[in-house]
C-alpha cells in the first residue's frame, strides 16, 4: 500500500511526537518544536484531514507533546516536554476538543502515560539529570453512562456488562445481577 503525507497546515511543526486513536475516526496528533510551540492536532475522519486545537489551552512554554492517551468515554490525557518550567499533564473530556491542566512536574519530560482502567494512570517522568521516576494517580474517571461492552468473566463463566468494570452480570444459571439503576426498554423487533 502507498503511504500519503497528511497536510497539517503549519510550516513550523518540528516533530510529530505522539499519536492516539480514540475511536469513531478521532485521531489526536502531538507535535513539538524547540521554540515552545507544542500543539495538538485533531482529526475526525481517520486522519484524512487535521486541524490544530486552540493553542491557548496549553500556553507557550512546552516544547512537545510526548504522549497522548485515550482513557475511554472521551477522556484523553496529554503530556508535555519542557526543560525550562516543568512538564505538564493536560486532560480533555471531549475527545480532545478542549483541555485543562491537571498536573505539573519539575522535570524535563514525560515519555509515556499509561492508563490501566478505573481511573488509574501512570506517568513516566524523567529529569534533565537522566533520573527517571514513575508516578501513579487514581484520577477517578467515572464509569460510562451507556453500555460500552459485554465481557466474559474468566473463571466464573458469567457475562459482565458495562464499561471498564461490569455493572451487571448474567450468571451461568440465568440470574441477572445489577449494581446501580436498571433501565429496560422493551420494543418490537423489526
Tab-separated table of C-alpha atoms in Angstrom:
chain	number	residue	atom	x	y	z
A	1	UNK	CA	0.000	0.000	0.000
A	2	UNK	CA	1.013	3.552	-0.671
A	3	UNK	CA	1.676	5.992	2.228
A	4	UNK	CA	0.293	9.514	1.826
A	5	UNK	CA	1.616	12.565	3.622
A	6	UNK	CA	-1.117	14.392	5.560
A	7	UNK	CA	-1.064	18.176	5.257
A	8	UNK	CA	-1.181	19.706	8.722
A	9	UNK	CA	-1.301	23.312	7.539
A	10	UNK	CA	1.552	24.574	9.692
A	11	UNK	CA	5.097	25.043	8.446
A	12	UNK	CA	6.554	25.382	11.984
A	13	UNK	CA	5.988	21.764	13.041
A	14	UNK	CA	9.370	20.497	14.135
A	15	UNK	CA	8.392	16.956	15.088
A	16	UNK	CA	5.337	14.749	15.239
A	17	UNK	CA	5.895	13.167	18.656
A	18	UNK	CA	2.751	11.217	19.541
A	19	UNK	CA	-0.405	9.720	18.053
A	20	UNK	CA	-3.520	8.349	19.715
A	21	UNK	CA	-6.613	6.885	18.113
A	22	UNK	CA	-9.727	7.471	20.241
A	23	UNK	CA	-12.282	5.542	18.187
A	24	UNK	CA	-15.003	6.859	15.898
A	25	UNK	CA	-12.447	8.240	13.428
A	26	UNK	CA	-10.895	10.588	16.033
A	27	UNK	CA	-7.101	10.784	15.882
A	28	UNK	CA	-5.013	13.107	18.070
A	29	UNK	CA	-1.508	14.135	16.977
A	30	UNK	CA	1.027	15.683	19.381
A	31	UNK	CA	3.711	17.880	17.855
A	32	UNK	CA	6.596	19.920	19.123
A	33	UNK	CA	9.387	22.227	18.276
A	34	UNK	CA	12.192	23.595	20.427
A	35	UNK	CA	10.714	27.101	20.353
A	36	UNK	CA	7.989	26.319	22.895
A	37	UNK	CA	5.325	25.740	20.260
A	38	UNK	CA	3.855	22.362	21.219
A	39	UNK	CA	0.471	21.709	19.651
A	40	UNK	CA	-2.164	19.029	19.373
A	41	UNK	CA	-3.916	18.399	16.089
A	42	UNK	CA	-7.215	16.538	15.791
A	43	UNK	CA	-8.853	14.557	13.037
A	44	UNK	CA	-12.419	13.280	12.980
A	45	UNK	CA	-12.133	11.436	9.647
A	46	UNK	CA	-9.473	8.809	10.374
A	47	UNK	CA	-6.609	11.212	9.690
A	48	UNK	CA	-7.631	12.320	6.211
A	49	UNK	CA	-7.765	15.931	7.414
A	50	UNK	CA	-6.491	17.529	10.622
A	51	UNK	CA	-6.977	20.813	12.437
A	52	UNK	CA	-4.969	22.431	15.215
A	53	UNK	CA	-6.529	22.571	18.678
A	54	UNK	CA	-6.741	26.090	20.104
A	55	UNK	CA	-3.185	26.590	21.471
A	56	UNK	CA	-4.329	28.866	24.307
A	57	UNK	CA	-5.258	25.727	26.273
A	58	UNK	CA	-1.557	24.832	26.528
A	59	UNK	CA	0.349	28.107	26.967
A	60	UNK	CA	3.666	28.705	25.210
A	61	UNK	CA	6.329	27.075	27.380
A	62	UNK	CA	6.014	23.447	26.286
A	63	UNK	CA	8.359	22.017	23.677
A	64	UNK	CA	6.399	18.958	22.595
A	65	UNK	CA	3.533	16.627	23.438
A	66	UNK	CA	5.411	13.430	24.207
A	67	UNK	CA	2.473	11.147	24.983
A	68	UNK	CA	-1.271	11.173	24.370
A	69	UNK	CA	-3.502	8.508	25.933
A	70	UNK	CA	-7.232	7.912	25.380
A	71	UNK	CA	-8.754	6.602	28.613
A	72	UNK	CA	-12.267	5.870	27.352
A	73	UNK	CA	-15.519	7.828	27.449
A	74	UNK	CA	-13.942	10.824	25.691
A	75	UNK	CA	-11.272	11.306	28.367
A	76	UNK	CA	-7.789	11.941	26.965
A	77	UNK	CA	-4.535	12.798	28.754
A	78	UNK	CA	-1.583	14.512	27.060
A	79	UNK	CA	1.886	15.142	28.479
A	80	UNK	CA	4.452	17.774	27.551
A	81	UNK	CA	8.221	18.078	27.373
A	82	UNK	CA	9.750	21.230	28.768
A	83	UNK	CA	13.299	21.768	30.036
A	84	UNK	CA	12.567	25.207	31.487
A	85	UNK	CA	9.418	25.425	33.614
A	86	UNK	CA	8.482	21.774	34.197
A	87	UNK	CA	6.297	19.314	32.374
A	88	UNK	CA	2.527	19.143	32.419
A	89	UNK	CA	-0.333	16.712	32.017
A	90	UNK	CA	-3.455	18.064	30.348
A	91	UNK	CA	-6.885	16.415	30.363
A	92	UNK	CA	-9.728	16.526	27.859
A	93	UNK	CA	-13.208	15.148	28.498
A	94	UNK	CA	-14.495	15.697	24.951
A	95	UNK	CA	-12.106	13.655	22.787
A	96	UNK	CA	-9.505	16.427	22.601
A	97	UNK	CA	-11.638	19.434	21.692
A	98	UNK	CA	-10.948	21.339	24.954
A	99	UNK	CA	-8.201	20.839	27.572
A	100	UNK	CA	-7.397	21.681	31.194
A	101	UNK	CA	-4.104	21.475	33.083
A	102	UNK	CA	-4.200	18.741	35.755
A	103	UNK	CA	-0.580	18.354	36.933
A	104	UNK	CA	2.845	19.988	36.644
A	105	UNK	CA	6.112	18.171	37.448
A	106	UNK	CA	9.501	19.871	37.993
A	107	UNK	CA	11.162	17.652	35.389
A	108	UNK	CA	12.096	17.834	31.742
A	109	UNK	CA	9.768	15.335	30.080
A	110	UNK	CA	7.082	12.713	30.423
A	111	UNK	CA	7.921	9.968	27.965
A	112	UNK	CA	4.746	7.954	28.417
A	113	UNK	CA	1.313	7.993	30.031
A	114	UNK	CA	-0.258	4.620	30.787
A	115	UNK	CA	-3.926	4.050	31.560
A	116	UNK	CA	-4.887	0.902	33.465
A	117	UNK	CA	-8.657	1.363	33.684
A	118	UNK	CA	-10.801	2.527	36.610
A	119	UNK	CA	-9.139	5.956	36.584
A	120	UNK	CA	-5.637	4.659	37.367
A	121	UNK	CA	-2.934	6.482	35.409
A	122	UNK	CA	0.855	6.156	35.356
A	123	UNK	CA	3.347	8.751	34.114
A	124	UNK	CA	6.980	8.006	33.237
A	125	UNK	CA	8.776	11.228	34.238
A	126	UNK	CA	12.453	11.992	33.579
A	127	UNK	CA	14.569	14.898	34.832
A	128	UNK	CA	17.366	16.639	32.902
A	129	UNK	CA	19.864	14.718	35.028
A	130	UNK	CA	18.581	11.480	33.497
A	131	UNK	CA	16.916	10.363	36.716
A	132	UNK	CA	13.591	8.676	35.984
A	133	UNK	CA	10.549	8.276	38.185
A	134	UNK	CA	7.228	6.515	37.855
A	135	UNK	CA	4.149	8.324	39.190
A	136	UNK	CA	0.726	6.796	39.847
A	137	UNK	CA	-2.575	8.614	40.222
A	138	UNK	CA	-6.130	7.499	40.816
A	139	UNK	CA	-7.733	10.336	38.926
A	140	UNK	CA	-11.210	8.908	39.412
A	141	UNK	CA	-12.782	8.766	35.977
A	142	UNK	CA	-16.452	7.922	36.236
A	143	UNK	CA	-17.913	4.884	34.571
A	144	UNK	CA	-19.763	5.194	31.295
A	145	UNK	CA	-23.442	6.078	31.406
A	146	UNK	CA	-24.173	3.909	28.386
A	147	UNK	CA	-23.367	0.311	27.635
A	148	UNK	CA	-19.762	0.090	26.476
A	149	UNK	CA	-19.198	-3.621	26.209
A	150	UNK	CA	-20.045	-7.181	27.112
A	151	UNK	CA	-17.285	-9.312	28.623
A	152	UNK	CA	-16.850	-12.961	29.524
A	153	UNK	CA	-15.676	-13.130	33.139
A	154	UNK	CA	-12.767	-15.549	33.291
A	155	UNK	CA	-13.155	-18.354	35.805
A	156	UNK	CA	-16.871	-17.848	36.502
A	157	UNK	CA	-18.476	-18.370	33.118
A	158	UNK	CA	-20.613	-15.284	33.839
A	159	UNK	CA	-21.145	-12.476	31.363
A	160	UNK	CA	-20.166	-8.969	32.549
A	161	UNK	CA	-21.962	-5.956	31.111
A	162	UNK	CA	-20.562	-2.435	31.492
A	163	UNK	CA	-17.548	-0.290	30.684
A	164	UNK	CA	-14.206	-0.959	32.394
A	165	UNK	CA	-15.861	-2.904	35.226
A	166	UNK	CA	-19.063	-4.863	34.829
A	167	UNK	CA	-22.075	-3.001	36.211
A	168	UNK	CA	-24.212	-6.093	35.707
A	169	UNK	CA	-23.545	-9.799	35.425
A	170	UNK	CA	-25.556	-12.547	33.838
A	171	UNK	CA	-24.732	-15.705	35.776
A	172	UNK	CA	-24.497	-19.069	34.049
A	173	UNK	CA	-27.765	-20.046	35.777
A	174	UNK	CA	-29.587	-17.112	34.103
A	175	UNK	CA	-29.674	-14.735	37.102
A	176	UNK	CA	-29.147	-11.058	36.252
A	177	UNK	CA	-27.243	-9.154	38.996
A	178	UNK	CA	-27.221	-5.348	38.676
A	179	UNK	CA	-25.343	-2.692	40.656
A	180	UNK	CA	-26.910	0.742	40.317
A	181	UNK	CA	-30.048	1.623	38.364
A	182	UNK	CA	-31.539	-0.679	35.772
A	183	UNK	CA	-33.418	0.701	32.796
A	184	UNK	CA	-35.204	-1.661	30.462
A	185	UNK	CA	-36.640	-0.636	27.094
A	186	UNK	CA	-38.992	-3.108	25.503
A	187	UNK	CA	-39.835	-2.660	21.866
A	188	UNK	CA	-40.818	-4.567	18.788
A	189	UNK	CA	-38.019	-6.113	16.789
A	190	UNK	CA	-38.025	-5.204	13.119
